[in-house]
């Protein structure tokens, strides 16, 4: 199974104190796949104005912003477990809807094919 985290969008304040383009919200998505089945979770994470070291917007990396998300309440392990469970539920559904027992199941008749004699 493959799990992939993606930052889909950043919201910024054009000016915050002496800094420009300060990230205040990141929209994230966690995708999982086992090649046949897929699962996903998404959300947003907001950040307080920066104190101390500041990374200019053009120098940000996805890994850095994901790190901020994890440090600000996005529970990486719980979300990955949720995505994994979505996939496992597709493979082995915990609830199914079988045919009603009082409704007859129709079976199509089997046709017999006879080869024509050779000419």
mmCIF file of N, CA, C and O in Angstrom, residues 18-55:
data_model
loop_
_atom_site.group_PDB
_atom_site.id
_atom_site.type_symbol
_atom_site.label_atom_id
_atom_site.label_comp_id
_atom_site.label_asym_id
_atom_site.label_seq_id
_atom_site.Cartn_x
_atom_site.Cartn_y
_atom_site.Cartn_z
ATOM 1 N N UNK A 18 6.544 42.577 9.402
ATOM 2 C CA UNK A 18 7.560 42.994 8.423
ATOM 3 C C UNK A 18 7.743 41.956 7.307
ATOM 4 O O UNK A 18 8.593 42.126 6.440
ATOM 5 N N UNK A 19 6.944 40.891 7.333
ATOM 6 C CA UNK A 19 7.090 39.817 6.344
ATOM 7 C C UNK A 19 5.994 39.903 5.290
ATOM 8 O O UNK A 19 4.931 40.469 5.523
ATOM 9 N N UNK A 20 6.267 39.303 4.121
ATOM 10 C CA UNK A 20 5.284 39.262 3.046
ATOM 11 C C UNK A 20 4.936 37.810 2.734
ATOM 12 O O UNK A 20 5.738 36.899 2.944
ATOM 13 N N UNK A 21 3.733 37.615 2.211
ATOM 14 C CA UNK A 21 3.237 36.284 1.827
ATOM 15 C C UNK A 21 3.447 35.255 2.936
ATOM 16 O O UNK A 21 4.115 34.240 2.767
ATOM 17 N N UNK A 22 2.822 35.530 4.072
ATOM 18 C CA UNK A 22 2.939 34.666 5.248
ATOM 19 C C UNK A 22 1.818 33.620 5.209
ATOM 20 O O UNK A 22 0.638 33.964 5.157
ATOM 21 N N UNK A 23 2.195 32.357 5.233
ATOM 22 C CA UNK A 23 1.228 31.259 5.173
ATOM 23 C C UNK A 23 0.409 31.234 6.468
ATOM 24 O O UNK A 23 0.971 31.204 7.566
ATOM 25 N N UNK A 24 -0.925 31.248 6.305
ATOM 26 C CA UNK A 24 -1.795 31.155 7.475
ATOM 27 C C UNK A 24 -2.621 29.869 7.476
ATOM 28 O O UNK A 24 -3.083 29.443 8.517
ATOM 29 N N UNK A 25 -2.786 29.245 6.307
ATOM 30 C CA UNK A 25 -3.555 28.001 6.209
ATOM 31 C C UNK A 25 -2.991 27.130 5.095
ATOM 32 O O UNK A 25 -2.630 27.633 4.027
ATOM 33 N N UNK A 26 -2.940 25.824 5.365
ATOM 34 C CA UNK A 26 -2.540 24.847 4.345
ATOM 35 C C UNK A 26 -3.673 23.843 4.191
ATOM 36 O O UNK A 26 -4.177 23.310 5.182
ATOM 37 N N UNK A 27 -4.089 23.600 2.963
ATOM 38 C CA UNK A 27 -5.070 22.554 2.652
ATOM 39 C C UNK A 27 -4.277 21.319 2.237
ATOM 40 O O UNK A 27 -3.454 21.381 1.314
ATOM 41 N N UNK A 28 -4.510 20.210 2.931
ATOM 42 C CA UNK A 28 -3.746 18.992 2.694
ATOM 43 C C UNK A 28 -4.661 17.841 2.291
ATOM 44 O O UNK A 28 -5.860 17.886 2.502
ATOM 45 N N UNK A 29 -4.046 16.825 1.710
ATOM 46 C CA UNK A 29 -4.760 15.593 1.347
ATOM 47 C C UNK A 29 -3.807 14.423 1.583
ATOM 48 O O UNK A 29 -2.622 14.499 1.288
ATOM 49 N N UNK A 30 -4.370 13.337 2.106
ATOM 50 C CA UNK A 30 -3.629 12.093 2.282
ATOM 51 C C UNK A 30 -4.312 11.041 1.418
ATOM 52 O O UNK A 30 -5.479 10.720 1.629
ATOM 53 N N UNK A 31 -3.596 10.543 0.418
ATOM 54 C CA UNK A 31 -4.122 9.533 -0.498
ATOM 55 C C UNK A 31 -3.438 8.198 -0.233
ATOM 56 O O UNK A 31 -2.236 8.152 0.038
ATOM 57 N N UNK A 32 -4.210 7.134 -0.344
ATOM 58 C CA UNK A 32 -3.656 5.793 -0.223
ATOM 59 C C UNK A 32 -4.140 4.942 -1.372
ATOM 60 O O UNK A 32 -5.245 5.129 -1.875
ATOM 61 N N UNK A 33 -3.304 4.003 -1.795
ATOM 62 C CA UNK A 33 -3.702 3.083 -2.861
ATOM 63 C C UNK A 33 -2.977 1.754 -2.679
ATOM 64 O O UNK A 33 -1.860 1.717 -2.159
ATOM 65 N N UNK A 34 -3.645 0.692 -3.083
ATOM 66 C CA UNK A 34 -2.988 -0.612 -3.137
ATOM 67 C C UNK A 34 -3.019 -1.120 -4.577
ATOM 68 O O UNK A 34 -2.998 -2.307 -4.825
ATOM 69 N N UNK A 35 -3.106 -0.214 -5.529
ATOM 70 C CA UNK A 35 -3.160 -0.438 -6.972
ATOM 71 C C UNK A 35 -4.563 -0.755 -7.475
ATOM 72 O O UNK A 35 -4.877 -0.484 -8.609
ATOM 73 N N UNK A 36 -5.423 -1.342 -6.638
ATOM 74 C CA UNK A 36 -6.799 -1.631 -7.040
ATOM 75 C C UNK A 36 -7.783 -0.722 -6.318
ATOM 76 O O UNK A 36 -8.725 -0.224 -6.914
ATOM 77 N N UNK A 37 -7.549 -0.479 -5.043
ATOM 78 C CA UNK A 37 -8.460 0.306 -4.207
ATOM 79 C C UNK A 37 -7.775 1.586 -3.746
ATOM 80 O O UNK A 37 -6.548 1.640 -3.636
ATOM 81 N N UNK A 38 -8.600 2.606 -3.461
ATOM 82 C CA UNK A 38 -8.074 3.904 -3.047
ATOM 83 C C UNK A 38 -8.826 4.413 -1.832
ATOM 84 O O UNK A 38 -10.003 4.111 -1.643
ATOM 85 N N UNK A 39 -8.134 5.238 -1.048
ATOM 86 C CA UNK A 39 -8.744 5.920 0.080
ATOM 87 C C UNK A 39 -8.165 7.321 0.164
ATOM 88 O O UNK A 39 -7.070 7.571 -0.346
ATOM 89 N N UNK A 40 -8.890 8.244 0.800
ATOM 90 C CA UNK A 40 -8.384 9.608 0.917
ATOM 91 C C UNK A 40 -8.986 10.306 2.136
ATOM 92 O O UNK A 40 -10.097 9.989 2.557
ATOM 93 N N UNK A 41 -8.229 11.210 2.684
ATOM 94 C CA UNK A 41 -8.681 12.132 3.729
ATOM 95 C C UNK A 41 -8.125 13.496 3.361
ATOM 96 O O UNK A 41 -7.032 13.595 2.773
ATOM 97 N N UNK A 42 -8.855 14.537 3.699
ATOM 98 C CA UNK A 42 -8.353 15.879 3.422
ATOM 99 C C UNK A 42 -8.789 16.820 4.524
ATOM 100 O O UNK A 42 -9.705 16.517 5.300
ATOM 101 N N UNK A 43 -8.110 17.936 4.597
ATOM 102 C CA UNK A 43 -8.444 18.919 5.616
ATOM 103 C C UNK A 43 -7.600 20.166 5.460
ATOM 104 O O UNK A 43 -6.850 20.325 4.494
ATOM 105 N N UNK A 44 -7.728 21.044 6.443
ATOM 106 C CA UNK A 44 -6.983 22.299 6.469
ATOM 107 C C UNK A 44 -6.331 22.450 7.822
ATOM 108 O O UNK A 44 -6.836 21.939 8.827
ATOM 109 N N UNK A 45 -5.238 23.158 7.841
ATOM 110 C CA UNK A 45 -4.531 23.440 9.085
ATOM 111 C C UNK A 45 -4.161 24.917 9.080
ATOM 112 O O UNK A 45 -3.602 25.419 8.100
ATOM 113 N N UNK A 46 -4.492 25.605 10.155
ATOM 114 C CA UNK A 46 -4.174 27.028 10.265
ATOM 115 C C UNK A 46 -2.970 27.222 11.173
ATOM 116 O O UNK A 46 -2.719 26.416 12.079
ATOM 117 N N UNK A 47 -2.253 28.302 10.927
ATOM 118 C CA UNK A 47 -1.021 28.578 11.665
ATOM 119 C C UNK A 47 -1.063 29.964 12.280
ATOM 120 O O UNK A 47 -1.631 30.894 11.703
ATOM 121 N N UNK A 48 -0.415 30.087 13.439
ATOM 122 C CA UNK A 48 -0.253 31.393 14.083
ATOM 123 C C UNK A 48 0.804 32.178 13.308
ATOM 124 O O UNK A 48 1.629 31.591 12.595
ATOM 125 N N UNK A 49 0.795 33.502 13.435
ATOM 126 C CA UNK A 49 1.843 34.284 12.767
ATOM 127 C C UNK A 49 3.227 33.794 13.208
ATOM 128 O O UNK A 49 3.410 33.372 14.353
ATOM 129 N N UNK A 50 4.189 33.815 12.294
ATOM 130 C CA UNK A 50 5.516 33.280 12.614
ATOM 131 C C UNK A 50 6.245 34.121 13.660
ATOM 132 O O UNK A 50 6.085 35.332 13.719
ATOM 133 N N UNK A 51 7.000 33.426 14.473
ATOM 134 C CA UNK A 51 7.917 34.086 15.398
ATOM 135 C C UNK A 51 9.283 33.448 15.170
ATOM 136 O O UNK A 51 9.392 32.267 14.871
ATOM 137 N N UNK A 52 10.316 34.221 15.274
ATOM 138 C CA UNK A 52 11.648 33.662 15.058
ATOM 139 C C UNK A 52 11.963 33.545 13.577
ATOM 140 O O UNK A 52 11.655 34.434 12.790
ATOM 141 N N UNK A 53 12.531 32.398 13.206
ATOM 142 C CA UNK A 53 12.983 32.182 11.825
ATOM 143 C C UNK A 53 11.804 32.179 10.862
ATOM 144 O O UNK A 53 10.769 31.576 11.122
ATOM 145 N N UNK A 54 11.972 32.846 9.716
ATOM 146 C CA UNK A 54 10.924 32.944 8.702
ATOM 147 C C UNK A 54 11.476 32.461 7.381
ATOM 148 O O UNK A 54 12.550 32.875 6.953
ATOM 149 N N UNK A 55 10.728 31.571 6.710
ATOM 150 C CA UNK A 55 11.123 31.093 5.389
ATOM 151 C C UNK A 55 10.302 31.851 4.359
ATOM 152 O O UNK A 55 9.069 31.802 4.390
#
